Amino acid sequence: MSRPSLLVTRKLPNAVEARLARDYDAETNAIDTILKPDDLVARAKGKDGFLVTPADRLDADLIGRLPSSIRIMASFSVGYDHIDVKAAEARGIAVTNTPDVLTDATADIALLLILGAARGAAAGMAAIREDRWKNWAPTGMLSTDVRGKRLGIIGMGRIGQAVAHRARAFGMEVHYHNRARLDAGTEHGAVFHATAEDLFAASDILSIHCASTPETRRLVNAKTIALLPKGAIVVNTARGDIVDDEALISALQAGHLRAIGLDVYANEPNIDPRYRTLENAFLLPHLGSATVETRNAMGFRALDNLDDFFAGREPRDRVRS
């Protein structure tokens, strides 16, 4: 019996590609370039499915051009806003993602951003690298504690809850807004806010963990940032388009915000160049899931979904519009 044929759009960890080679007839991407839409369509010919990443924009137009042989798109990610799931369903194409396995790694990065932004790590690192640190001073490079601060979490799913767990160990008071309130056993004393606006007003530190949807895009904008207490900190490890760059940068430059910590950006990697000039911006290049252990687990989870699909079983992580 012939093995299913896959197009793998990016270079994946070695352990994942070894399993791919064992179980599938897979066309991989050794040079790791982002394939253009026409290339994706051309390479899809004769394939049974895709293993894609968030860098691949699978919109309705592209999906409509795919050959009828394509039956599944397994995404190497928990988010799937890069895929038009409704258009895929209309073509009878299953879509899966990789939840659960990147929760802890992303929560760790969120806490790193919270601490780095609060403690002025970006400015401190720049002073060392540029040889501007001449002596220790009692009032030099003062920052702020996180202990006792109100941490507002937008989106209390798996990652949001993992961040809350870590924040409590640092003495932060957890507040959150979610589509539905958690039960008392899951809240662990966190304060629920029925609206995002209420949460903004109660957050000394705001950490973003909601999905990118039409309702949440640019949720962090000039109006909502103005609700934050003066000197607040904003951290984002979710999706870049949840934040209005212009509003965030303006609030930082005006002094309404103390600092920001970002791991994701609109139009990444082509970020707003002004971010690079801000010493109170602690910036990372989308490292949320970037550990060997987590990226292997993501790849294996994507392959588990493909295994189930081609064996005639319902994939564990099938997503629907």
PDB file of C-alpha atoms in Angstrom:
ATOM      1  CA  MET A   1       0.000   0.000   0.000  1.00  0.00           C
ATOM      2  CA  SER A   2       1.385   3.404  -0.942  1.00  0.00           C
ATOM      3  CA  ARG A   3       2.066   5.910   1.805  1.00  0.00           C
ATOM      4  CA  PRO A   4       0.197   9.229   1.969  1.00  0.00           C
ATOM      5  CA  SER A   5       1.939  12.022   0.094  1.00  0.00           C
ATOM      6  CA  LEU A   6       2.563  15.288   1.948  1.00  0.00           C
ATOM      7  CA  LEU A   7       3.943  18.729   1.205  1.00  0.00           C
ATOM      8  CA  VAL A   8       5.851  20.030   4.241  1.00  0.00           C
ATOM      9  CA  THR A   9       6.212  23.766   3.780  1.00  0.00           C
ATOM     10  CA  ARG A  10       9.106  24.513   6.187  1.00  0.00           C
ATOM     11  CA  LYS A  11      12.184  22.821   7.637  1.00  0.00           C
ATOM     12  CA  LEU A  12      11.084  20.979  10.787  1.00  0.00           C
ATOM     13  CA  PRO A  13      13.155  19.588  13.690  1.00  0.00           C
ATOM     14  CA  ASN A  14      15.253  16.582  12.773  1.00  0.00           C
ATOM     15  CA  ALA A  15      13.307  14.160  14.972  1.00  0.00           C
ATOM     16  CA  VAL A  16      10.047  15.237  13.324  1.00  0.00           C
ATOM     17  CA  GLU A  17      11.440  14.909   9.822  1.00  0.00           C
ATOM     18  CA  ALA A  18      12.787  11.451  10.673  1.00  0.00           C
ATOM     19  CA  ARG A  19       9.280  10.298  11.582  1.00  0.00           C
ATOM     20  CA  LEU A  20       7.936  11.963   8.434  1.00  0.00           C
ATOM     21  CA  ALA A  21      10.421  10.056   6.300  1.00  0.00           C
ATOM     22  CA  ARG A  22       9.494   6.805   8.017  1.00  0.00           C
ATOM     23  CA  ASP A  23       5.726   7.082   7.622  1.00  0.00           C
ATOM     24  CA  TYR A  24       5.030   9.383   4.654  1.00  0.00           C
ATOM     25  CA  ASP A  25       6.047  10.202   1.139  1.00  0.00           C
ATOM     26  CA  ALA A  26       6.965  13.756   2.149  1.00  0.00           C
ATOM     27  CA  GLU A  27       8.330  16.609   0.069  1.00  0.00           C
ATOM     28  CA  THR A  28      10.230  18.711   2.600  1.00  0.00           C
ATOM     29  CA  ASN A  29      11.786  22.169   2.461  1.00  0.00           C
ATOM     30  CA  ALA A  30      15.497  21.751   3.224  1.00  0.00           C
ATOM     31  CA  ILE A  31      16.399  25.384   2.498  1.00  0.00           C
ATOM     32  CA  ASP A  32      13.506  26.618   4.683  1.00  0.00           C
ATOM     33  CA  THR A  33      12.267  29.391   2.415  1.00  0.00           C
ATOM     34  CA  ILE A  34       8.684  30.595   2.745  1.00  0.00           C
ATOM     35  CA  LEU A  35       6.858  29.277  -0.306  1.00  0.00           C
ATOM     36  CA  LYS A  36       4.936  31.775  -2.386  1.00  0.00           C
ATOM     37  CA  PRO A  37       1.260  31.022  -3.147  1.00  0.00           C
ATOM     38  CA  ASP A  38       1.952  29.907  -6.712  1.00  0.00           C
ATOM     39  CA  ASP A  39       4.693  27.566  -5.466  1.00  0.00           C
ATOM     40  CA  LEU A  40       2.351  26.063  -2.872  1.00  0.00           C
ATOM     41  CA  VAL A  41      -0.291  25.404  -5.484  1.00  0.00           C
ATOM     42  CA  ALA A  42       2.212  23.917  -7.942  1.00  0.00           C
ATOM     43  CA  ARG A  43       3.809  21.647  -5.350  1.00  0.00           C
ATOM     44  CA  ALA A  44       0.415  20.500  -4.085  1.00  0.00           C
ATOM     45  CA  LYS A  45      -0.167  18.559  -7.303  1.00  0.00           C
ATOM     46  CA  GLY A  46      -0.474  14.864  -6.488  1.00  0.00           C
ATOM     47  CA  LYS A  47      -0.273  15.438  -2.731  1.00  0.00           C
ATOM     48  CA  ASP A  48      -2.802  14.145  -0.195  1.00  0.00           C
ATOM     49  CA  GLY A  49      -2.167  16.830   2.400  1.00  0.00           C
ATOM     50  CA  PHE A  50      -0.084  19.682   3.781  1.00  0.00           C
ATOM     51  CA  LEU A  51       1.951  20.135   6.939  1.00  0.00           C
ATOM     52  CA  VAL A  52       2.009  23.938   7.216  1.00  0.00           C
ATOM     53  CA  THR A  53       3.179  26.652   9.610  1.00  0.00           C
ATOM     54  CA  PRO A  54       1.895  30.126  10.610  1.00  0.00           C
ATOM     55  CA  ALA A  55       4.162  31.638   7.943  1.00  0.00           C
ATOM     56  CA  ASP A  56       1.958  30.089   5.251  1.00  0.00           C
ATOM     57  CA  ARG A  57      -1.058  32.264   4.435  1.00  0.00           C
ATOM     58  CA  LEU A  58      -3.708  29.827   3.256  1.00  0.00           C
ATOM     59  CA  ASP A  59      -6.523  32.179   2.322  1.00  0.00           C
ATOM     60  CA  ALA A  60      -9.704  31.425   0.394  1.00  0.00           C
ATOM     61  CA  ASP A  61      -8.135  32.265  -2.960  1.00  0.00           C
ATOM     62  CA  LEU A  62      -5.217  29.887  -2.478  1.00  0.00           C
ATOM     63  CA  ILE A  63      -7.419  27.115  -1.077  1.00  0.00           C
ATOM     64  CA  GLY A  64      -9.723  27.475  -4.067  1.00  0.00           C
ATOM     65  CA  ARG A  65      -6.760  26.842  -6.396  1.00  0.00           C
ATOM     66  CA  LEU A  66      -5.595  23.630  -4.713  1.00  0.00           C
ATOM     67  CA  PRO A  67      -5.958  20.291  -6.486  1.00  0.00           C
ATOM     68  CA  SER A  68      -8.804  18.041  -5.354  1.00  0.00           C
ATOM     69  CA  SER A  69      -6.273  15.528  -3.998  1.00  0.00           C
ATOM     70  CA  ILE A  70      -5.571  17.715  -0.943  1.00  0.00           C
ATOM     71  CA  ARG A  71      -7.648  16.414   1.957  1.00  0.00           C
ATOM     72  CA  ILE A  72      -5.974  17.782   5.091  1.00  0.00           C
ATOM     73  CA  MET A  73      -3.897  20.728   6.325  1.00  0.00           C
ATOM     74  CA  ALA A  74      -2.086  19.963   9.568  1.00  0.00           C
ATOM     75  CA  SER A  75      -0.717  23.165  11.070  1.00  0.00           C
ATOM     76  CA  PHE A  76       2.476  23.244  13.121  1.00  0.00           C
ATOM     77  CA  SER A  77       0.914  25.736  15.550  1.00  0.00           C
ATOM     78  CA  VAL A  78      -1.834  26.207  18.098  1.00  0.00           C
ATOM     79  CA  GLY A  79      -3.180  29.276  16.280  1.00  0.00           C
ATOM     80  CA  TYR A  80      -4.857  28.780  12.931  1.00  0.00           C
ATOM     81  CA  ASP A  81      -5.761  32.305  11.875  1.00  0.00           C
ATOM     82  CA  HIS A  82      -3.366  31.848   8.903  1.00  0.00           C
ATOM     83  CA  ILE A  83      -5.829  29.327   7.421  1.00  0.00           C
ATOM     84  CA  ASP A  84      -9.284  30.172   6.102  1.00  0.00           C
ATOM     85  CA  VAL A  85     -10.939  27.236   7.831  1.00  0.00           C
ATOM     86  CA  LYS A  86     -14.344  27.983   6.321  1.00  0.00           C
ATOM     87  CA  ALA A  87     -12.889  27.896   2.805  1.00  0.00           C
ATOM     88  CA  ALA A  88     -11.079  24.643   3.611  1.00  0.00           C
ATOM     89  CA  GLU A  89     -14.293  23.061   4.900  1.00  0.00           C
ATOM     90  CA  ALA A  90     -16.093  24.098   1.722  1.00  0.00           C
ATOM     91  CA  ARG A  91     -13.486  22.105  -0.226  1.00  0.00           C
ATOM     92  CA  GLY A  92     -13.784  19.137   2.142  1.00  0.00           C
ATOM     93  CA  ILE A  93     -10.298  19.739   3.575  1.00  0.00           C
ATOM     94  CA  ALA A  94      -9.716  18.968   7.245  1.00  0.00           C
ATOM     95  CA  VAL A  95      -7.672  21.430   9.330  1.00  0.00           C
ATOM     96  CA  THR A  96      -5.817  20.546  12.540  1.00  0.00           C
ATOM     97  CA  ASN A  97      -3.596  22.411  15.005  1.00  0.00           C
ATOM     98  CA  THR A  98      -1.280  21.547  17.925  1.00  0.00           C
ATOM     99  CA  PRO A  99      -2.768  22.698  21.251  1.00  0.00           C
ATOM    100  CA  ASP A 100      -1.513  21.810  24.754  1.00  0.00           C
ATOM    101  CA  VAL A 101       2.116  21.053  23.890  1.00  0.00           C
ATOM    102  CA  LEU A 102       3.399  24.650  23.757  1.00  0.00           C
ATOM    103  CA  THR A 103       1.556  25.960  26.830  1.00  0.00           C
ATOM    104  CA  ASP A 104       4.452  25.930  29.277  1.00  0.00           C
ATOM    105  CA  ALA A 105       7.083  27.244  26.864  1.00  0.00           C
ATOM    106  CA  THR A 106       4.887  30.185  25.860  1.00  0.00           C
ATOM    107  CA  ALA A 107       3.928  30.924  29.465  1.00  0.00           C
ATOM    108  CA  ASP A 108       7.625  30.986  30.383  1.00  0.00           C
ATOM    109  CA  ILE A 109       8.282  33.556  27.647  1.00  0.00           C
ATOM    110  CA  ALA A 110       5.341  35.667  28.857  1.00  0.00           C
ATOM    111  CA  LEU A 111       6.817  35.735  32.344  1.00  0.00           C
ATOM    112  CA  LEU A 112      10.249  36.576  30.905  1.00  0.00           C
ATOM    113  CA  LEU A 113       8.669  39.536  29.087  1.00  0.00           C
ATOM    114  CA  ILE A 114       6.849  40.668  32.232  1.00  0.00           C
ATOM    115  CA  LEU A 115      10.052  40.579  34.268  1.00  0.00           C
ATOM    116  CA  GLY A 116      12.209  42.018  31.492  1.00  0.00           C
ATOM    117  CA  ALA A 117       9.837  44.928  30.879  1.00  0.00           C
ATOM    118  CA  ALA A 118       9.286  45.672  34.567  1.00  0.00           C
ATOM    119  CA  ARG A 119      12.988  45.565  35.436  1.00  0.00           C
ATOM    120  CA  GLY A 120      14.225  47.588  32.453  1.00  0.00           C
ATOM    121  CA  ALA A 121      16.197  44.687  31.004  1.00  0.00           C
ATOM    122  CA  ALA A 122      16.344  46.137  27.478  1.00  0.00           C
ATOM    123  CA  ALA A 123      17.944  49.387  28.655  1.00  0.00           C
ATOM    124  CA  GLY A 124      20.309  47.490  30.935  1.00  0.00           C
ATOM    125  CA  MET A 125      21.458  45.174  28.166  1.00  0.00           C
ATOM    126  CA  ALA A 126      21.966  48.128  25.826  1.00  0.00           C
ATOM    127  CA  ALA A 127      24.102  49.933  28.436  1.00  0.00           C
ATOM    128  CA  ILE A 128      26.365  46.877  28.720  1.00  0.00           C
ATOM    129  CA  ARG A 129      26.624  46.207  24.969  1.00  0.00           C
ATOM    130  CA  GLU A 130      27.280  49.860  24.148  1.00  0.00           C
ATOM    131  CA  ASP A 131      29.767  50.291  27.028  1.00  0.00           C
ATOM    132  CA  ARG A 132      27.701  53.058  28.629  1.00  0.00           C
ATOM    133  CA  TRP A 133      27.631  51.531  32.132  1.00  0.00           C
ATOM    134  CA  LYS A 134      30.338  53.385  34.075  1.00  0.00           C
ATOM    135  CA  ASN A 135      29.408  52.786  37.714  1.00  0.00           C
ATOM    136  CA  TRP A 136      26.726  51.632  40.080  1.00  0.00           C
ATOM    137  CA  ALA A 137      24.490  54.418  41.431  1.00  0.00           C
ATOM    138  CA  PRO A 138      21.809  54.357  44.138  1.00  0.00           C
ATOM    139  CA  THR A 139      19.320  55.955  41.764  1.00  0.00           C
ATOM    140  CA  GLY A 140      20.628  54.480  38.526  1.00  0.00           C
ATOM    141  CA  MET A 141      18.338  52.602  36.116  1.00  0.00           C
ATOM    142  CA  LEU A 142      15.505  52.250  38.623  1.00  0.00           C
ATOM    143  CA  SER A 143      12.673  49.931  37.586  1.00  0.00           C
ATOM    144  CA  THR A 144       9.641  48.488  39.360  1.00  0.00           C
ATOM    145  CA  ASP A 145       8.774  45.335  41.300  1.00  0.00           C
ATOM    146  CA  VAL A 146       6.204  42.876  40.000  1.00  0.00           C
ATOM    147  CA  ARG A 147       5.310  41.732  43.501  1.00  0.00           C
ATOM    148  CA  GLY A 148       1.991  43.216  44.563  1.00  0.00           C
ATOM    149  CA  LYS A 149       1.113  44.334  41.033  1.00  0.00           C
ATOM    150  CA  ARG A 150      -2.234  43.499  39.446  1.00  0.00           C
ATOM    151  CA  LEU A 151      -1.657  41.238  36.451  1.00  0.00           C
ATOM    152  CA  GLY A 152      -4.499  41.439  33.941  1.00  0.00           C
ATOM    153  CA  ILE A 153      -4.771  38.450  31.615  1.00  0.00           C
ATOM    154  CA  ILE A 154      -6.820  38.722  28.419  1.00  0.00           C
ATOM    155  CA  GLY A 155      -7.797  35.189  27.471  1.00  0.00           C
ATOM    156  CA  MET A 156      -7.730  32.670  30.318  1.00  0.00           C
ATOM    157  CA  GLY A 157      -7.193  29.528  28.276  1.00  0.00           C
ATOM    158  CA  ARG A 158      -4.376  27.041  28.767  1.00  0.00           C
ATOM    159  CA  ILE A 159      -1.578  29.585  28.342  1.00  0.00           C
ATOM    160  CA  GLY A 160      -3.327  32.309  30.315  1.00  0.00           C
ATOM    161  CA  GLN A 161      -3.844  29.921  33.216  1.00  0.00           C
ATOM    162  CA  ALA A 162      -0.202  28.809  33.058  1.00  0.00           C
ATOM    163  CA  VAL A 163       0.907  32.457  33.216  1.00  0.00           C
ATOM    164  CA  ALA A 164      -1.408  33.040  36.189  1.00  0.00           C
ATOM    165  CA  HIS A 165       0.168  30.058  37.977  1.00  0.00           C
ATOM    166  CA  ARG A 166       3.651  31.485  37.474  1.00  0.00           C
ATOM    167  CA  ALA A 167       2.585  35.019  38.395  1.00  0.00           C
ATOM    168  CA  ARG A 168       1.268  33.919  41.781  1.00  0.00           C
ATOM    169  CA  ALA A 169       4.720  32.594  42.653  1.00  0.00           C
ATOM    170  CA  PHE A 170       6.039  36.142  42.087  1.00  0.00           C
ATOM    171  CA  GLY A 171       3.401  37.681  44.335  1.00  0.00           C
ATOM    172  CA  MET A 172       1.227  39.172  41.621  1.00  0.00           C
ATOM    173  CA  GLU A 173      -2.535  39.584  42.031  1.00  0.00           C
ATOM    174  CA  VAL A 174      -4.256  37.890  39.083  1.00  0.00           C
ATOM    175  CA  HIS A 175      -7.200  39.474  37.244  1.00  0.00           C
ATOM    176  CA  TYR A 176      -8.645  38.219  33.961  1.00  0.00           C
ATOM    177  CA  HIS A 177     -11.191  38.648  31.201  1.00  0.00           C
ATOM    178  CA  ASN A 178     -12.426  35.649  29.252  1.00  0.00           C
ATOM    179  CA  ARG A 179     -15.406  34.832  27.069  1.00  0.00           C
ATOM    180  CA  ALA A 180     -16.750  32.732  29.944  1.00  0.00           C
ATOM    181  CA  ARG A 181     -15.887  32.841  33.620  1.00  0.00           C
ATOM    182  CA  LEU A 182     -13.851  29.923  34.916  1.00  0.00           C
ATOM    183  CA  ASP A 183     -15.190  27.768  37.734  1.00  0.00           C
ATOM    184  CA  ALA A 184     -13.900  28.518  41.214  1.00  0.00           C
ATOM    185  CA  GLY A 185     -11.562  25.530  41.228  1.00  0.00           C
ATOM    186  CA  THR A 186      -9.849  26.739  38.058  1.00  0.00           C
ATOM    187  CA  GLU A 187      -9.807  30.443  38.993  1.00  0.00           C
ATOM    188  CA  HIS A 188      -7.631  29.882  42.074  1.00  0.00           C
ATOM    189  CA  GLY A 189      -8.761  33.240  43.446  1.00  0.00           C
ATOM    190  CA  ALA A 190      -8.249  35.245  40.240  1.00  0.00           C
ATOM    191  CA  VAL A 191     -10.600  38.209  39.851  1.00  0.00           C
ATOM    192  CA  PHE A 192     -12.956  37.940  36.864  1.00  0.00           C
ATOM    193  CA  HIS A 193     -13.864  41.030  34.816  1.00  0.00           C
ATOM    194  CA  ALA A 194     -16.910  40.751  32.580  1.00  0.00           C
ATOM    195  CA  THR A 195     -15.534  43.213  30.016  1.00  0.00           C
ATOM    196  CA  ALA A 196     -12.090  43.856  28.594  1.00  0.00           C
ATOM    197  CA  GLU A 197     -12.495  47.539  29.457  1.00  0.00           C
ATOM    198  CA  ASP A 198     -12.929  46.710  33.145  1.00  0.00           C
ATOM    199  CA  LEU A 199      -9.824  44.552  33.049  1.00  0.00           C
ATOM    200  CA  PHE A 200      -7.718  47.297  31.447  1.00  0.00           C
ATOM    201  CA  ALA A 201      -8.656  49.713  34.213  1.00  0.00           C
ATOM    202  CA  ALA A 202      -7.585  47.182  36.873  1.00  0.00           C
ATOM    203  CA  SER A 203      -4.263  46.092  35.308  1.00  0.00           C
ATOM    204  CA  ASP A 204      -0.833  47.327  36.342  1.00  0.00           C
ATOM    205  CA  ILE A 205       0.536  44.720  33.934  1.00  0.00           C
ATOM    206  CA  LEU A 206      -1.530  43.521  30.973  1.00  0.00           C
ATOM    207  CA  SER A 207      -0.669  40.171  29.375  1.00  0.00           C
ATOM    208  CA  ILE A 208      -2.392  39.190  26.121  1.00  0.00           C
ATOM    209  CA  HIS A 209      -3.343  35.543  25.517  1.00  0.00           C
ATOM    210  CA  CYS A 210      -6.518  35.644  23.428  1.00  0.00           C
ATOM    211  CA  ALA A 211      -6.881  34.333  19.896  1.00  0.00           C
ATOM    212  CA  SER A 212      -6.754  36.689  16.932  1.00  0.00           C
ATOM    213  CA  THR A 213     -10.345  37.087  15.734  1.00  0.00           C
ATOM    214  CA  PRO A 214     -12.309  39.904  14.097  1.00  0.00           C
ATOM    215  CA  GLU A 215     -13.451  40.867  17.617  1.00  0.00           C
ATOM    216  CA  THR A 216      -9.969  40.968  19.170  1.00  0.00           C
ATOM    217  CA  ARG A 217      -7.911  42.525  16.376  1.00  0.00           C
ATOM    218  CA  ARG A 218      -6.615  45.892  17.600  1.00  0.00           C
ATOM    219  CA  LEU A 219      -8.285  45.293  20.943  1.00  0.00           C
ATOM    220  CA  VAL A 220      -5.300  47.079  22.467  1.00  0.00           C
ATOM    221  CA  ASN A 221      -5.806  50.517  20.931  1.00  0.00           C
ATOM    222  CA  ALA A 222      -5.666  54.161  21.932  1.00  0.00           C
ATOM    223  CA  LYS A 223      -9.006  54.009  23.727  1.00  0.00           C
ATOM    224  CA  THR A 224      -8.306  50.864  25.741  1.00  0.00           C
ATOM    225  CA  ILE A 225      -4.677  51.777  26.492  1.00  0.00           C
ATOM    226  CA  ALA A 226      -5.952  55.050  28.001  1.00  0.00           C
ATOM    227  CA  LEU A 227      -7.906  52.935  30.513  1.00  0.00           C
ATOM    228  CA  LEU A 228      -4.708  51.391  31.875  1.00  0.00           C
ATOM    229  CA  PRO A 229      -3.251  53.039  34.999  1.00  0.00           C
ATOM    230  CA  LYS A 230      -0.403  55.437  34.293  1.00  0.00           C
ATOM    231  CA  GLY A 231       2.866  53.509  34.371  1.00  0.00           C
ATOM    232  CA  ALA A 232       1.299  50.219  33.278  1.00  0.00           C
ATOM    233  CA  ILE A 233       3.135  47.532  31.319  1.00  0.00           C
ATOM    234  CA  VAL A 234       1.774  45.700  28.245  1.00  0.00           C
ATOM    235  CA  VAL A 235       3.006  42.229  27.249  1.00  0.00           C
ATOM    236  CA  ASN A 236       1.988  40.261  24.140  1.00  0.00           C
ATOM    237  CA  THR A 237       2.747  36.610  23.347  1.00  0.00           C
ATOM    238  CA  ALA A 238      -0.500  35.941  21.413  1.00  0.00           C
ATOM    239  CA  ARG A 239      -0.764  37.567  17.979  1.00  0.00           C
ATOM    240  CA  GLY A 240       0.633  40.878  16.761  1.00  0.00           C
ATOM    241  CA  ASP A 241      -2.582  42.148  15.193  1.00  0.00           C
ATOM    242  CA  ILE A 242      -4.308  42.277  18.591  1.00  0.00           C
ATOM    243  CA  VAL A 243      -2.237  45.422  19.239  1.00  0.00           C
ATOM    244  CA  ASP A 244      -2.464  48.748  17.415  1.00  0.00           C
ATOM    245  CA  ASP A 245       1.237  49.574  16.982  1.00  0.00           C
ATOM    246  CA  GLU A 246       0.663  53.293  16.575  1.00  0.00           C
ATOM    247  CA  ALA A 247      -1.324  53.523  19.800  1.00  0.00           C
ATOM    248  CA  LEU A 248       1.104  51.362  21.780  1.00  0.00           C
ATOM    249  CA  ILE A 249       4.198  53.257  20.657  1.00  0.00           C
ATOM    250  CA  SER A 250       2.531  56.628  21.243  1.00  0.00           C
ATOM    251  CA  ALA A 251       1.510  55.654  24.782  1.00  0.00           C
ATOM    252  CA  LEU A 252       5.044  54.477  25.521  1.00  0.00           C
ATOM    253  CA  GLN A 253       6.644  57.632  24.130  1.00  0.00           C
ATOM    254  CA  ALA A 254       4.189  59.841  26.024  1.00  0.00           C
ATOM    255  CA  GLY A 255       4.974  58.121  29.316  1.00  0.00           C
ATOM    256  CA  HIS A 256       1.517  56.686  29.908  1.00  0.00           C
ATOM    257  CA  LEU A 257       3.063  53.215  29.733  1.00  0.00           C
ATOM    258  CA  ARG A 258       6.204  52.374  31.694  1.00  0.00           C
ATOM    259  CA  ALA A 259       7.325  49.586  29.377  1.00  0.00           C
ATOM    260  CA  ILE A 260       6.231  46.893  26.950  1.00  0.00           C
ATOM    261  CA  GLY A 261       7.301  43.314  26.320  1.00  0.00           C
ATOM    262  CA  LEU A 262       6.584  41.818  22.901  1.00  0.00           C
ATOM    263  CA  ASP A 263       7.228  38.426  21.317  1.00  0.00           C
ATOM    264  CA  VAL A 264       4.765  38.828  18.433  1.00  0.00           C
ATOM    265  CA  TYR A 265       4.141  41.655  15.966  1.00  0.00           C
ATOM    266  CA  ALA A 266       1.907  42.714  13.125  1.00  0.00           C
ATOM    267  CA  ASN A 267       3.528  41.894   9.764  1.00  0.00           C
ATOM    268  CA  GLU A 268       6.419  40.091  11.444  1.00  0.00           C
ATOM    269  CA  PRO A 269       9.311  39.958  10.811  1.00  0.00           C
ATOM    270  CA  ASN A 270       8.784  43.389   9.204  1.00  0.00           C
ATOM    271  CA  ILE A 271       7.996  45.090  12.495  1.00  0.00           C
ATOM    272  CA  ASP A 272       7.391  48.807  13.003  1.00  0.00           C
ATOM    273  CA  PRO A 273      10.992  50.163  13.046  1.00  0.00           C
ATOM    274  CA  ARG A 274      10.198  52.529  15.904  1.00  0.00           C
ATOM    275  CA  TYR A 275      10.150  49.592  18.316  1.00  0.00           C
ATOM    276  CA  ARG A 276      13.905  49.212  17.858  1.00  0.00           C
ATOM    277  CA  THR A 277      14.527  52.748  19.115  1.00  0.00           C
ATOM    278  CA  LEU A 278      12.669  52.373  22.430  1.00  0.00           C
ATOM    279  CA  GLU A 279      14.811  51.467  25.428  1.00  0.00           C
ATOM    280  CA  ASN A 280      11.724  50.589  27.462  1.00  0.00           C
ATOM    281  CA  ALA A 281      10.612  48.001  24.888  1.00  0.00           C
ATOM    282  CA  PHE A 282      11.769  44.476  25.761  1.00  0.00           C
ATOM    283  CA  LEU A 283      11.556  42.632  22.445  1.00  0.00           C
ATOM    284  CA  LEU A 284      11.927  38.999  21.392  1.00  0.00           C
ATOM    285  CA  PRO A 285      11.669  37.470  17.871  1.00  0.00           C
ATOM    286  CA  HIS A 286       8.634  35.177  18.336  1.00  0.00           C
ATOM    287  CA  LEU A 287      10.348  32.726  20.689  1.00  0.00           C
ATOM    288  CA  GLY A 288       7.207  31.545  22.497  1.00  0.00           C
ATOM    289  CA  SER A 289       7.483  27.878  21.562  1.00  0.00           C
ATOM    290  CA  ALA A 290      11.165  27.907  20.589  1.00  0.00           C
ATOM    291  CA  THR A 291      12.605  25.070  22.647  1.00  0.00           C
ATOM    292  CA  VAL A 292      13.784  21.782  21.180  1.00  0.00           C
ATOM    293  CA  GLU A 293      11.382  19.874  23.394  1.00  0.00           C
ATOM    294  CA  THR A 294       8.356  21.975  22.478  1.00  0.00           C
ATOM    295  CA  ARG A 295       8.998  22.155  18.737  1.00  0.00           C
ATOM    296  CA  ASN A 296       9.476  18.363  18.658  1.00  0.00           C
ATOM    297  CA  ALA A 297       6.215  17.930  20.558  1.00  0.00           C
ATOM    298  CA  MET A 298       4.411  20.255  18.141  1.00  0.00           C
ATOM    299  CA  GLY A 299       5.670  18.278  15.163  1.00  0.00           C
ATOM    300  CA  PHE A 300       4.699  14.966  16.722  1.00  0.00           C
ATOM    301  CA  ARG A 301       1.241  16.310  17.551  1.00  0.00           C
ATOM    302  CA  ALA A 302       0.766  17.421  13.934  1.00  0.00           C
ATOM    303  CA  LEU A 303       1.853  13.965  12.772  1.00  0.00           C
ATOM    304  CA  ASP A 304      -0.506  12.299  15.245  1.00  0.00           C
ATOM    305  CA  ASN A 305      -3.356  14.206  13.612  1.00  0.00           C
ATOM    306  CA  LEU A 306      -2.189  13.179  10.148  1.00  0.00           C
ATOM    307  CA  ASP A 307      -1.849   9.554  11.273  1.00  0.00           C
ATOM    308  CA  ASP A 308      -5.420   9.559  12.592  1.00  0.00           C
ATOM    309  CA  PHE A 309      -6.807  11.187   9.464  1.00  0.00           C
ATOM    310  CA  PHE A 310      -5.190   8.799   6.995  1.00  0.00           C
ATOM    311  CA  ALA A 311      -6.173   5.825   9.175  1.00  0.00           C
ATOM    312  CA  GLY A 312      -9.810   6.884   8.909  1.00  0.00           C
ATOM    313  CA  ARG A 313     -10.048   8.192  12.486  1.00  0.00           C
ATOM    314  CA  GLU A 314     -11.222  11.655  13.540  1.00  0.00           C
ATOM    315  CA  PRO A 315      -8.086  13.767  14.205  1.00  0.00           C
ATOM    316  CA  ARG A 316      -7.769  14.728  17.860  1.00  0.00           C
ATOM    317  CA  ASP A 317      -7.187  18.404  17.103  1.00  0.00           C
ATOM    318  CA  ARG A 318      -9.501  19.080  14.168  1.00  0.00           C
ATOM    319  CA  VAL A 319     -10.630  22.713  14.132  1.00  0.00           C
ATOM    320  CA  ARG A 320     -13.872  23.991  12.645  1.00  0.00           C
ATOM    321  CA  SER A 321     -15.132  27.374  11.520  1.00  0.00           C
TER     322      SER A 321
END
